[in-house]
Short mmCIF file of C-alpha atoms in Angstrom, two decimals:
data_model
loop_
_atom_site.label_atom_id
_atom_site.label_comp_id
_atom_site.label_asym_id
_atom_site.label_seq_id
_atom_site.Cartn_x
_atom_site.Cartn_y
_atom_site.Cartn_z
CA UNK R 1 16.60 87.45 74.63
CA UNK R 2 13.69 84.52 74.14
CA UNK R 3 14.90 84.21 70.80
CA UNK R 4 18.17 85.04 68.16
CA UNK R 5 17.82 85.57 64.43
CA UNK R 6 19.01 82.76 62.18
CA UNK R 7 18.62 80.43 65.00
CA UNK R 8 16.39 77.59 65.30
CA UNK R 9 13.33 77.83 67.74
CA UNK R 10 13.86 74.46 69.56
CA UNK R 11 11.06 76.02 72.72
CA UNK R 12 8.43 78.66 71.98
CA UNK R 13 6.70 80.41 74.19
CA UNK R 14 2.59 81.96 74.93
CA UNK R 15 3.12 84.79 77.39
CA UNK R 16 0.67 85.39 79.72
CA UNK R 17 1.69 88.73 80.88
CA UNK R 18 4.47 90.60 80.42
CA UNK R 19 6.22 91.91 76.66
CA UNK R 20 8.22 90.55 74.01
CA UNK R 21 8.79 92.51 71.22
CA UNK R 22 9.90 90.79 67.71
CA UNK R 23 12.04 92.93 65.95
CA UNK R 24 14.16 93.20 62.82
CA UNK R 25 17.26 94.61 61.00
CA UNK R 26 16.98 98.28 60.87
CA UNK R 27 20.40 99.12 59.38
CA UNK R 28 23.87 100.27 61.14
CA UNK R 29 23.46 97.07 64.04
CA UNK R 30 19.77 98.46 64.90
CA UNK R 31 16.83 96.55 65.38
CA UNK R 32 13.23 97.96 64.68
CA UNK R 33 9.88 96.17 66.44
CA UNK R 34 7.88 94.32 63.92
CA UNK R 35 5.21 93.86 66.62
CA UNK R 36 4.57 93.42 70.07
CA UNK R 37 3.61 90.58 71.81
CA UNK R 38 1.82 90.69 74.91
CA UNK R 39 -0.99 88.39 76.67
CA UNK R 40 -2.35 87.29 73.57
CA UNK R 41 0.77 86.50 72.05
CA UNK R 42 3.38 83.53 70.95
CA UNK R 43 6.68 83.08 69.52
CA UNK R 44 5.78 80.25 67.64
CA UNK R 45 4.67 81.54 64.72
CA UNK R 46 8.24 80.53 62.17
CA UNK R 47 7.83 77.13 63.83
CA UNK R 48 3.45 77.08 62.58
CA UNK R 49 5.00 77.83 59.35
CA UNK R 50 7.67 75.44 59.25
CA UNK R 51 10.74 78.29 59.36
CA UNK R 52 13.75 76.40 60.38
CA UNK R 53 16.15 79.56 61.03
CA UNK R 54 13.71 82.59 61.50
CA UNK R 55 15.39 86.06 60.77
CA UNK R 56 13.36 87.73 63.55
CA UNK R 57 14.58 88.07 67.46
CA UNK R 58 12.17 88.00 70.04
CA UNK R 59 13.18 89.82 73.36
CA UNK R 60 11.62 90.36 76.39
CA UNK R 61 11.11 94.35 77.53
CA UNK R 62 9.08 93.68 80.73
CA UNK R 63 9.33 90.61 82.42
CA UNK R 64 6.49 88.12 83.19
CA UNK R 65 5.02 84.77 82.74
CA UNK R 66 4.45 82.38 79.68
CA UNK R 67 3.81 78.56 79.17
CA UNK R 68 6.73 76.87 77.36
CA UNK R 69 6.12 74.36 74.92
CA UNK R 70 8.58 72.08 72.62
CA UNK R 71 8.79 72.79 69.25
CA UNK R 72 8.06 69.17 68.06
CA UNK R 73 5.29 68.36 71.07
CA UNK R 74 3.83 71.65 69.30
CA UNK R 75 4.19 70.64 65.98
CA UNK R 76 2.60 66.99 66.84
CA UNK R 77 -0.73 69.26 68.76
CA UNK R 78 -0.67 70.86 65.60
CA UNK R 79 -1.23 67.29 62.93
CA UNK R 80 -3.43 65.54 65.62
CA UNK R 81 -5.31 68.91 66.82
CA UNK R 82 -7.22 70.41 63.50
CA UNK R 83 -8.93 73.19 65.71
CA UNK R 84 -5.84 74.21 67.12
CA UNK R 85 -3.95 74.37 63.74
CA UNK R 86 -6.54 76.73 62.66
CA UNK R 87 -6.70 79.19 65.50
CA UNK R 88 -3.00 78.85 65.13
CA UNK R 89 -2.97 79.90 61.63
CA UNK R 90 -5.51 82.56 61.99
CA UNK R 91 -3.55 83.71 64.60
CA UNK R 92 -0.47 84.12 61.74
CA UNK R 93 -2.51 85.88 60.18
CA UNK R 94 -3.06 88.51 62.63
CA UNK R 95 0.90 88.99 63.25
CA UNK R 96 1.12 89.54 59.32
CA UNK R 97 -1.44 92.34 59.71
CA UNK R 98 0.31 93.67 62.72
CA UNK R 99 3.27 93.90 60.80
CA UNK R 100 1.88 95.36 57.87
CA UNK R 101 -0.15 97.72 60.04
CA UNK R 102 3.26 98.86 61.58
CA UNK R 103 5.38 99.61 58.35
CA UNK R 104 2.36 101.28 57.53
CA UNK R 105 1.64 103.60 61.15
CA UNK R 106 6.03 103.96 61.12
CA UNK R 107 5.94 105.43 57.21
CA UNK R 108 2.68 107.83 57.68
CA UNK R 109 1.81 109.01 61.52
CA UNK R 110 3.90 111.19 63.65
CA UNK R 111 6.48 110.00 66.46
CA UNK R 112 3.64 110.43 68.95
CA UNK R 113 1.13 108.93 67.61
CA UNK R 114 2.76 105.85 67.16
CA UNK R 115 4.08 105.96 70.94
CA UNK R 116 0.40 106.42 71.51
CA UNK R 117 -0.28 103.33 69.92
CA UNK R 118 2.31 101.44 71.64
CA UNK R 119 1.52 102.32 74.97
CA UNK R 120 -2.09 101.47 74.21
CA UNK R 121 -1.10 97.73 73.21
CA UNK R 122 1.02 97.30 75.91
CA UNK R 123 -0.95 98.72 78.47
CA UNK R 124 -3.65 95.80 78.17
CA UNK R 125 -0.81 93.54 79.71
CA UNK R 126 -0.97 95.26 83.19
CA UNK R 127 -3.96 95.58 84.59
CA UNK R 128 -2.63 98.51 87.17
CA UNK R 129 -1.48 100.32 83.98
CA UNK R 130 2.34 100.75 85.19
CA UNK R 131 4.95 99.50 82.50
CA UNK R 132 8.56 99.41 83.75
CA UNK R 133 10.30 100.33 80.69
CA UNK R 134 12.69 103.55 79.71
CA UNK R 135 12.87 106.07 77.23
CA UNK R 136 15.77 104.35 75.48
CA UNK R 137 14.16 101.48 75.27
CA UNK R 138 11.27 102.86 73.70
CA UNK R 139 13.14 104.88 71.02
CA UNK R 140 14.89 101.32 70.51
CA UNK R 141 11.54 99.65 69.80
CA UNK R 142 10.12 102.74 67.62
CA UNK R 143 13.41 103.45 65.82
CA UNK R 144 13.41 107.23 66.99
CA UNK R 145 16.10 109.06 68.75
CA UNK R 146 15.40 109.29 72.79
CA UNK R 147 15.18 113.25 72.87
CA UNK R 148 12.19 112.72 70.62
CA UNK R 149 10.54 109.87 72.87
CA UNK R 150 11.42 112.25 75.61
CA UNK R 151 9.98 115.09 74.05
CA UNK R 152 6.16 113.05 72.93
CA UNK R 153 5.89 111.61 76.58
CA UNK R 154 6.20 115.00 77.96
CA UNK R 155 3.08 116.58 75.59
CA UNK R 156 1.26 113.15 76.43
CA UNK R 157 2.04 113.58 80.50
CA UNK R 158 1.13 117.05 80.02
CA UNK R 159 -2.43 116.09 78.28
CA UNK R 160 -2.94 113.81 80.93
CA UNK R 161 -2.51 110.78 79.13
CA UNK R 162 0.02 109.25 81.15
CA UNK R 163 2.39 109.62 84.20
CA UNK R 164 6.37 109.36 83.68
CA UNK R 165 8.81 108.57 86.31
CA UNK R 166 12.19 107.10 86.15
CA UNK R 167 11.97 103.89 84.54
CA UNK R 168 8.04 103.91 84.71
CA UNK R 169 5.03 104.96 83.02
CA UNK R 170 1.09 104.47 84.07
CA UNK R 171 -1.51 105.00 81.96
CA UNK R 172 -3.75 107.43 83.59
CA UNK R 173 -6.57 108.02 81.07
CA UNK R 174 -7.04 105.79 77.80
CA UNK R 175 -9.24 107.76 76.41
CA UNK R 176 -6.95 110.75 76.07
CA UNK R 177 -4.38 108.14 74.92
CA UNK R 178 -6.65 107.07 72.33
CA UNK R 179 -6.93 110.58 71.04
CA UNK R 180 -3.30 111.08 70.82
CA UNK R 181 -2.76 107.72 68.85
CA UNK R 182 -3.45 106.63 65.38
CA UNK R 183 -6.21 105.07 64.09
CA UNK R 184 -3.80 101.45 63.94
CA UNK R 185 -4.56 100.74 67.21
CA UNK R 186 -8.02 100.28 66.81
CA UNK R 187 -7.72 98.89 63.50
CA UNK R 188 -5.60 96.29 64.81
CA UNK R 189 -7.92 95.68 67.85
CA UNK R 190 -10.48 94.99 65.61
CA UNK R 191 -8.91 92.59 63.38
CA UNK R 192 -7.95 90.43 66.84
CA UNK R 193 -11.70 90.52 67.95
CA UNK R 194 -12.21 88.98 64.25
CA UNK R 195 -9.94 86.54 64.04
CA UNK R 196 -8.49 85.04 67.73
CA UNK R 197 -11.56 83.40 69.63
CA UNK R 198 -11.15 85.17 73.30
CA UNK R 199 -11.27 81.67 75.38
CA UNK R 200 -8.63 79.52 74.52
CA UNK R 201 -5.27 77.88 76.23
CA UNK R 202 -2.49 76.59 75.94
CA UNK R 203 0.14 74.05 77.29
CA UNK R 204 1.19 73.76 80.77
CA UNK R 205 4.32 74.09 81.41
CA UNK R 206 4.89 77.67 83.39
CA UNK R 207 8.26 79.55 82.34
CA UNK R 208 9.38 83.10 83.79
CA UNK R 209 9.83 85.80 81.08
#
């Protein structure tokens, strides 16, 4: 856990590789991803807009690498830096969409296209294509039961999408992945491309996911 609800963020982080997943209330003590946060990604968004006790948890589901960054050192980058506040709040932007994109994909496509989807954002995070992760963890994230995660990774194994082992999947051909998922993940790749310049860094401190 990088992050509680109703806590104050006193350290956010930028992950370089790896996942976090940001996830709400779902009801009955469950928790439902909002979006996912991989190589592109950072926890700082309540602190960029100035949310004391953030309702949303952040929590790692494959470990990996991020830098690690104060919340008031990031907060005085963000008055002295204007450039940075903006791709910073552009980059708000684009975790609004994602969410909205999500409640949207959750309420209209079927429990395999959306794990689709999710394997196609994730997979850009490891460059071999091999995410440690289980089936209960993804029914967690997509708020499904695990027989039915069990049952779409089968017909997308059997399409030759991906490979399944114990407490593993690789990604063996995106573009059969891509034909199995939703339009939201290109939609949402689209609206990154548009918005988050694809050469930029941050911080330096190096923290283990």
């Amino acid at each position: 856990m990088l992050h509680v609800g109703r806590m104050p963020r006193e350290r956010v982080y930028f992950v370089e590789s790896g996942l976090v997943s940001v996830s709400g209330a779902g009801g009955r003590g469950k928790t439902v991803e909002a979006w996912l946060l991989g190589s592109e990604g950072t926890t700082a968004v309540p602190v960029i807009l100035q949310d004391d006790e953030p309702a949303l948890q952040c929590v790692v589901q494959i470990g990996g690498e991020a830098l690690e960054i104060g919340r008031v050192e990031l907060m005085a980058v963000i008055e002295a830096c204007p450039g940075i506040r903006g791709l910073l709040l552009r980059y708000v932007n684009f975790t609004l969409l994602c969410a909205v994109q999500t409640g949207i994909c959750n309420s209209n496509h079927s429990i395999e296209q959306r794990l689709a989807r999710w394997l196609l954002f994730a997979r850009d995070g490891f460059p071999d294509q091999n995410m440690p992760i289980t089936h209960r963890a993804l029914g967690r994230l997509l708020g499904v039961r695990r027989a039915s995660v069990t049952h779409c990774l089968g017909s997308l194994e059997q399409a030759g999408a991906i490979g399944v082992s114990r407490g593993n999947l690789v990604v063996l051909d995106s573009d059969k992945l891509h034909q199995r998922a939703c339009e939201c993940a290109r939609y949402v790749r689209r609206e990154y491309q548009r918005l988050i310049s694809p050469t930029f860094g941050y911080g330096t401190l190096n923290s283990n996911l």
